[in-house]
mmCIF file of C-alpha atoms in Angstrom:
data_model
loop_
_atom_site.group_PDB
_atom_site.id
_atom_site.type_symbol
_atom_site.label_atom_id
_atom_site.label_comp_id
_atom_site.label_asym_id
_atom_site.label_seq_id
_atom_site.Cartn_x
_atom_site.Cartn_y
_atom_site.Cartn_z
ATOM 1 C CA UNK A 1 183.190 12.850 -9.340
ATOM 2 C CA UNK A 2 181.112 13.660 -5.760
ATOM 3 C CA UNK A 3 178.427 14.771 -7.723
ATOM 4 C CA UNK A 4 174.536 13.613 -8.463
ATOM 5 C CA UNK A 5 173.036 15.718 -11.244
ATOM 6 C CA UNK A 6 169.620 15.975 -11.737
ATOM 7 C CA UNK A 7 167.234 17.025 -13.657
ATOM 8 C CA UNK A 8 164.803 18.497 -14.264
ATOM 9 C CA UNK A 9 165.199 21.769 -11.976
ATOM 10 C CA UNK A 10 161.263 21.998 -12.023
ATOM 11 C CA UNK A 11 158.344 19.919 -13.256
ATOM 12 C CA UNK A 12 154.815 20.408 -13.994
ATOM 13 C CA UNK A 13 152.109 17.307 -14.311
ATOM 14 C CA UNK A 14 148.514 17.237 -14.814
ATOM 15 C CA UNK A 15 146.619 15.298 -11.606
ATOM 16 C CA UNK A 16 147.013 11.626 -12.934
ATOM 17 C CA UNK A 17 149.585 11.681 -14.782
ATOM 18 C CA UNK A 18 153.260 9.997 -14.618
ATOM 19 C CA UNK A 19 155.841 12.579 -13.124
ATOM 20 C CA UNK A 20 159.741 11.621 -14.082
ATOM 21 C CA UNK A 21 162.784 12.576 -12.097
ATOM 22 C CA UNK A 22 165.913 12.022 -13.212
ATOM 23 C CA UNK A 23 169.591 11.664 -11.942
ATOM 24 C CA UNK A 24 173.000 10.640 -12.993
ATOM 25 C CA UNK A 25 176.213 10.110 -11.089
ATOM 26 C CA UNK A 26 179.927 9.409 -11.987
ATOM 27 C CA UNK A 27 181.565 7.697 -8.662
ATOM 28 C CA UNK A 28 180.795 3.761 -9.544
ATOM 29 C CA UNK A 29 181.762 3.064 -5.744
ATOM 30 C CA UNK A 30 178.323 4.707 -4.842
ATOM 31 C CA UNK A 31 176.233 1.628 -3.448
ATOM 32 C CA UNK A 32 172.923 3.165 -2.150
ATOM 33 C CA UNK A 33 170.776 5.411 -3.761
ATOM 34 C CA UNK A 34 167.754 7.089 -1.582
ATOM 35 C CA UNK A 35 164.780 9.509 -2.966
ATOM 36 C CA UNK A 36 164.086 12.275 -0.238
ATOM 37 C CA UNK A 37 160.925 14.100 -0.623
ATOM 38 C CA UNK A 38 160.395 18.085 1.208
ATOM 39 C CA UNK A 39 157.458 19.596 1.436
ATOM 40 C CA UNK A 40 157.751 23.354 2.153
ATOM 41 C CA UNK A 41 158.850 24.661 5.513
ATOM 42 C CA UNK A 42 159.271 20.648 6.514
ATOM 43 C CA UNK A 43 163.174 18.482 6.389
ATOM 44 C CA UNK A 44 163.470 15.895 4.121
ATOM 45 C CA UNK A 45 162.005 13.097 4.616
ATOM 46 C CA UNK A 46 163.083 9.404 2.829
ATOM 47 C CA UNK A 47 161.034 8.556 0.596
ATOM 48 C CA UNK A 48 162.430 5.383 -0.973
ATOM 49 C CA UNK A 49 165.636 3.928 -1.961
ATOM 50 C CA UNK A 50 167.770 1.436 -4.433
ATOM 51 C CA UNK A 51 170.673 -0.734 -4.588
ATOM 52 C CA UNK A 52 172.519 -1.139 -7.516
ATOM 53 C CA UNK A 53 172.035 -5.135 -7.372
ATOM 54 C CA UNK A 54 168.410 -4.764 -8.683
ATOM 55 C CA UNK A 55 166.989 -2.654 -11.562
ATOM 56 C CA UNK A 56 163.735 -1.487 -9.860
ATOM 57 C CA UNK A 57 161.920 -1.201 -6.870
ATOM 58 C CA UNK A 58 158.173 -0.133 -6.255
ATOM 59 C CA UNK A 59 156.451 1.039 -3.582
ATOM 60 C CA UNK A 60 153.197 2.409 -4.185
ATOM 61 C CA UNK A 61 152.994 5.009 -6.732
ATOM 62 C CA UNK A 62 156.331 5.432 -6.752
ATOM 63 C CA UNK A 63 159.057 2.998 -8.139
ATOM 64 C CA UNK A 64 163.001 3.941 -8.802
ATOM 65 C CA UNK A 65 164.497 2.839 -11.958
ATOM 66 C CA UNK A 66 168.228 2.173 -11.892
ATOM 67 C CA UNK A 67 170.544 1.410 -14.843
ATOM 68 C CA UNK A 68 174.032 0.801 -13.302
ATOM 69 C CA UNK A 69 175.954 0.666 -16.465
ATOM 70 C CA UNK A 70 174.527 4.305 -17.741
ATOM 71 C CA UNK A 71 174.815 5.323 -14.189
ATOM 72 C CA UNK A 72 171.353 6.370 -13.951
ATOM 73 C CA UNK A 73 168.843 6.356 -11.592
ATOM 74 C CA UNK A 74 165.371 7.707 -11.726
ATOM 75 C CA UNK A 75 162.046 8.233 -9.817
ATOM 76 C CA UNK A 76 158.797 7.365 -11.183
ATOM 77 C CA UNK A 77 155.565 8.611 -9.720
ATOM 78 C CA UNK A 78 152.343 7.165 -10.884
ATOM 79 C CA UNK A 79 148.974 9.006 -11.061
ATOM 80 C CA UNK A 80 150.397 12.067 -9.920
ATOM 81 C CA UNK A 81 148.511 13.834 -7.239
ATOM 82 C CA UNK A 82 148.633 17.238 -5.979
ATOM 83 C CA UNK A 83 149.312 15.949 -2.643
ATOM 84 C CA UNK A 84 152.465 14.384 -4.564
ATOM 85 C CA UNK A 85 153.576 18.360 -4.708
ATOM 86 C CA UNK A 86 156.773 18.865 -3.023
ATOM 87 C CA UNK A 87 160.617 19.144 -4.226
ATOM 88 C CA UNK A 88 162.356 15.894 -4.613
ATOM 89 C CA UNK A 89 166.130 15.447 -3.975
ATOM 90 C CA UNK A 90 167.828 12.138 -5.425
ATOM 91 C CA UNK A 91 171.242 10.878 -3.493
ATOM 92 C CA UNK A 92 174.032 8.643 -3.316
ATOM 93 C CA UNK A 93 175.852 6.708 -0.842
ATOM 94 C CA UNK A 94 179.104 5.005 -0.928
ATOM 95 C CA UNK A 95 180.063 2.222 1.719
ATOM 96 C CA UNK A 96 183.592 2.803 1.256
ATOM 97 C CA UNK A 97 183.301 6.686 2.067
ATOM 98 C CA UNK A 98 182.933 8.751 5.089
ATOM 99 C CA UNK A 99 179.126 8.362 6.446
ATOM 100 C CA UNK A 100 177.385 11.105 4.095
ATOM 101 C CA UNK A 101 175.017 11.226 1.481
ATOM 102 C CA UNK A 102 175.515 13.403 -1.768
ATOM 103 C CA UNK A 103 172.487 15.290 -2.966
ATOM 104 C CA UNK A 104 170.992 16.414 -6.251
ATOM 105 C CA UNK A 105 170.221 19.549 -6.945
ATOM 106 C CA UNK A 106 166.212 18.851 -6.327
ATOM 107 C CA UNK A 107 163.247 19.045 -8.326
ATOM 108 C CA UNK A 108 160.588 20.831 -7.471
ATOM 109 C CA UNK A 109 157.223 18.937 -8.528
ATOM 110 C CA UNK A 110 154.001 21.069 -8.934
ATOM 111 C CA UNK A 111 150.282 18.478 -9.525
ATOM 112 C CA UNK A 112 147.733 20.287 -10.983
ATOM 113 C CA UNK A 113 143.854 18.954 -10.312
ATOM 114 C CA UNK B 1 161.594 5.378 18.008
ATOM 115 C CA UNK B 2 163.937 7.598 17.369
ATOM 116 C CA UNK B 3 163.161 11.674 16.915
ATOM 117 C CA UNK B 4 165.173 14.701 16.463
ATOM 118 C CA UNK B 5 164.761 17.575 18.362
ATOM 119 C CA UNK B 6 165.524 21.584 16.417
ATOM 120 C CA UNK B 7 165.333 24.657 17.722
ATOM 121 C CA UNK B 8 164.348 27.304 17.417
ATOM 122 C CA UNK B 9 162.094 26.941 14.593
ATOM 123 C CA UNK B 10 162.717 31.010 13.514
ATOM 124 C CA UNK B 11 165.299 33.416 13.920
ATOM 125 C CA UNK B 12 165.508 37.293 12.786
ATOM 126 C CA UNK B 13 169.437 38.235 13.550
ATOM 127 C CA UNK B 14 170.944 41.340 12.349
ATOM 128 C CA UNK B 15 173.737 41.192 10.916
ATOM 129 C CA UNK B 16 176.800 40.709 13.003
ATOM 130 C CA UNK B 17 175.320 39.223 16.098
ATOM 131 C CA UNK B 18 175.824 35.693 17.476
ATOM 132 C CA UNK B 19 174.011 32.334 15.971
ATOM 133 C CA UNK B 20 173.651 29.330 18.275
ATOM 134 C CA UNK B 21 171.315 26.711 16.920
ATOM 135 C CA UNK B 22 171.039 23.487 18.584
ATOM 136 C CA UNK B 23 169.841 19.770 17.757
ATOM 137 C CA UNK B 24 169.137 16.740 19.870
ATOM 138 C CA UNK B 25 168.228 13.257 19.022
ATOM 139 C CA UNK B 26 166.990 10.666 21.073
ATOM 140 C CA UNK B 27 166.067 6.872 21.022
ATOM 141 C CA UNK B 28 170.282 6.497 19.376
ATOM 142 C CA UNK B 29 173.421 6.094 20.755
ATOM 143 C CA UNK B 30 176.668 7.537 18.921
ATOM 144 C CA UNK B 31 174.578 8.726 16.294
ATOM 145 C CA UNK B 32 176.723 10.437 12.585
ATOM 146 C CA UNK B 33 175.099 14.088 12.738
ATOM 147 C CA UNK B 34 174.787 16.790 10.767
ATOM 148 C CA UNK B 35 174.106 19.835 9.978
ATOM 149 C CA UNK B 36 172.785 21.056 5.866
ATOM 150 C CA UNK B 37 171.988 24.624 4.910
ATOM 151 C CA UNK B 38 168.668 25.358 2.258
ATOM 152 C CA UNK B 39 168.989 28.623 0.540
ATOM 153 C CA UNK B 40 165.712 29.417 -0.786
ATOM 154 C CA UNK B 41 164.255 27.180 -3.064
ATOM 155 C CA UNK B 42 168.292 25.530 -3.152
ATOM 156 C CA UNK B 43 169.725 22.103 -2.600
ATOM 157 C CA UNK B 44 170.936 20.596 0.309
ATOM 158 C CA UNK B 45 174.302 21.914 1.423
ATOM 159 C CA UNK B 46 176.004 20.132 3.871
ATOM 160 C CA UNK B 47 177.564 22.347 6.097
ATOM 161 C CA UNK B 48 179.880 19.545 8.978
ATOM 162 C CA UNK B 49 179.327 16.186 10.044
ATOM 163 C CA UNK B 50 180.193 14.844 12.845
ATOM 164 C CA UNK B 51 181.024 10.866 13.823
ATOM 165 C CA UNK B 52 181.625 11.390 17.663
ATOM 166 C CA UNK B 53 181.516 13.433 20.528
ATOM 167 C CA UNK B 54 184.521 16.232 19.403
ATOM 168 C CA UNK B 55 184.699 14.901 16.369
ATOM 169 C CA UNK B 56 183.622 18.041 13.878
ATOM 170 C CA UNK B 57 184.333 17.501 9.851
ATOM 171 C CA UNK B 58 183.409 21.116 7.848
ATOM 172 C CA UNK B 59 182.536 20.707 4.362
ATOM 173 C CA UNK B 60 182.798 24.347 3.432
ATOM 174 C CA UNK B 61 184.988 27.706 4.811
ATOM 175 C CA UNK B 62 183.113 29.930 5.968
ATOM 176 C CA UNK B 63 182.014 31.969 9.347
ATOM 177 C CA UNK B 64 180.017 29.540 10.847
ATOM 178 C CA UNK B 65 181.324 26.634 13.273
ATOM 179 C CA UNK B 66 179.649 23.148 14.990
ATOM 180 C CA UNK B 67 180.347 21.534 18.180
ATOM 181 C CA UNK B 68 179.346 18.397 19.594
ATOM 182 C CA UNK B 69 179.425 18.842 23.112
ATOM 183 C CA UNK B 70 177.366 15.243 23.918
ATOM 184 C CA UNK B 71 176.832 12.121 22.102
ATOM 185 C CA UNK B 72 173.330 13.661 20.858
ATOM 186 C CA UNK B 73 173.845 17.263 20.697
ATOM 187 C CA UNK B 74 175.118 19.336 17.848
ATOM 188 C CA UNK B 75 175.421 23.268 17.927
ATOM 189 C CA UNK B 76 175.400 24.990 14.920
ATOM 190 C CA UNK B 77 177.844 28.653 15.644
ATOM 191 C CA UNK B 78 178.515 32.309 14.757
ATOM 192 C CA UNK B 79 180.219 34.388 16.124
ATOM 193 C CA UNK B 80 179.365 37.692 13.999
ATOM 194 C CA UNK B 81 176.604 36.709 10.884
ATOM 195 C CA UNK B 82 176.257 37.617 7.590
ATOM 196 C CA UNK B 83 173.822 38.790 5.426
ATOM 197 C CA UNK B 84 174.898 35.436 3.563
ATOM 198 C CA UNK B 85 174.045 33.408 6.298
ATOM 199 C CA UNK B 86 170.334 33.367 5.926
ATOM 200 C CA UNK B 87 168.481 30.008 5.296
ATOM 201 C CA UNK B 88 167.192 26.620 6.329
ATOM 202 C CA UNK B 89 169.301 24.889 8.781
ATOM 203 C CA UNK B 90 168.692 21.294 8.790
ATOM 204 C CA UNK B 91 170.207 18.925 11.102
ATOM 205 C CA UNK B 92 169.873 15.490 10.368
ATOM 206 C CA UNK B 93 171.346 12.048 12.265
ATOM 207 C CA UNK B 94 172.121 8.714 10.586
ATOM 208 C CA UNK B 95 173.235 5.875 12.191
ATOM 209 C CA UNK B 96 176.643 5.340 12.519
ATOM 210 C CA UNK B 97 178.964 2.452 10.930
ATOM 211 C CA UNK B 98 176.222 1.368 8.783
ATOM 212 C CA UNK B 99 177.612 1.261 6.059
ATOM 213 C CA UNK B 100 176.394 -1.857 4.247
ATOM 214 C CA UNK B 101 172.604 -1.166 4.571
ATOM 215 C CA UNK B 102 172.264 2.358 3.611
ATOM 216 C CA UNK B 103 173.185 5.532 5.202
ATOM 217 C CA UNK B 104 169.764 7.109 5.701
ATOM 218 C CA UNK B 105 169.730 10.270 7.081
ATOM 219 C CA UNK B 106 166.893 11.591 8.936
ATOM 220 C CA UNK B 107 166.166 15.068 9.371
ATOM 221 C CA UNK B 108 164.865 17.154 11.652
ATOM 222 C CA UNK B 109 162.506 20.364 11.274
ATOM 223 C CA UNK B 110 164.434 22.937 10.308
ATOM 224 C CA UNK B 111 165.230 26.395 11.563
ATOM 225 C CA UNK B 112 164.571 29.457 9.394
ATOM 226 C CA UNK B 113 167.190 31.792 10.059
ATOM 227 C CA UNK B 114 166.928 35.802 8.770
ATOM 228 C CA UNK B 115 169.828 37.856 8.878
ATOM 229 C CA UNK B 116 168.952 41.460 8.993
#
């Protein structure tokens, strides 16, 4: 019931196209839901996050889709570039558990010119 | 600002000798730390966590240990590797208690660790 599955394991987009990351949890006290993004050789680094009181947020190119009764979350990344290449690992966060994040499984995202 | 400190960035060990990696933040008091393990082209495994100075949580048995010897330090241990052992060692900081806006973790680095 710890777990965040997602999918897919690896991903391949055209330069300009939409890329789609998806994951799904089962705890419904999980509260906070962060993207991380890892380019290689480099930590994670937050890219951007989602509480389950609203259904999307946008920054940028990228905007998080969250359906709280499916328990579903997703990352959307617009005009994909290949700068955009790096492996993306969704999480989850719950206020009434010990301070620690539960990670997907990553996806790594290739951007072809 | 706050930044977190890794080192070293590489290690070749052979197999059975000593690991001592070590992680300091700054800009944070009584920061949560931790320390996550990358196999290659893996997840995130989170290896202990740690809320306070002493204070060591371990997520997963195995031969490698953590200490916290000051408020911002966290040592990751071995006393004999494995061949297992190799990976990406991450150590990461969030802030601790908060709880109702997000528990972002930040990471550091990395070290790259080769067991031999």
């Amino acid at each position: 019931q710890q777990q965040v599955k997602q999918s897919p394991q690896s991903l391949i987009v055209q330069k300009g196209g939409i890329s789609i990351i998806n994951c799904a949890y089962e705890n419904t006290a999980f509260d906070y839901f962060p993207w991380y993004q890892q380019f290689p050789g480099k930590g994670p680094a937050l890219l951007i996050a989602i509480r389950p009181d609203v259904s999307e947020k946008k920054e940028g190119r990228f905007t998080i889709s969250f359906n709280k009764s499916a328990k579903q979350f997703s990352l959307h990344i617009m005009d994909s570039q290949p700068g955009d290449s790096a492996t993306y690992f969704c999480a989850a966060f719950s206020s009434y558990n010990t301070d620690k994040l539960i990670f997907g499984t990553g996806t790594r995202l290739q951007v072809f010119p | 600002s706050q930044t977190i400190h890794q080192w070293p960035a590489t290690l070749v060990q052979p197999v059975g000798s000593p690991l001592s990696l070590e992680c300091t933040v700054e800009g944070t008091s009584n920061p949560n730390l931790y320390w996550y393990r990358q196999a290659a082209g893996r997840g995130l495994q989170l290896l202990f966590y740690s809320v306070g100075i002493g204070q060591i949580s371990s997520e997963v048995p195995q031969n490698l240990s953590a200490s916290r010897p000051q408020d911002r330090q966290f040592i990751l241990s071995s006393k004999k590797l494995l061949l297992s052992d190799s990976g990406f060692y991450l150590c990461a900081w969030s802030v601790l208690g908060a709880r109702r806006s997000g528990n972002t973790i930040y990471f550091g680095e990395g070290s790259w660790l080769t067991v031999v």
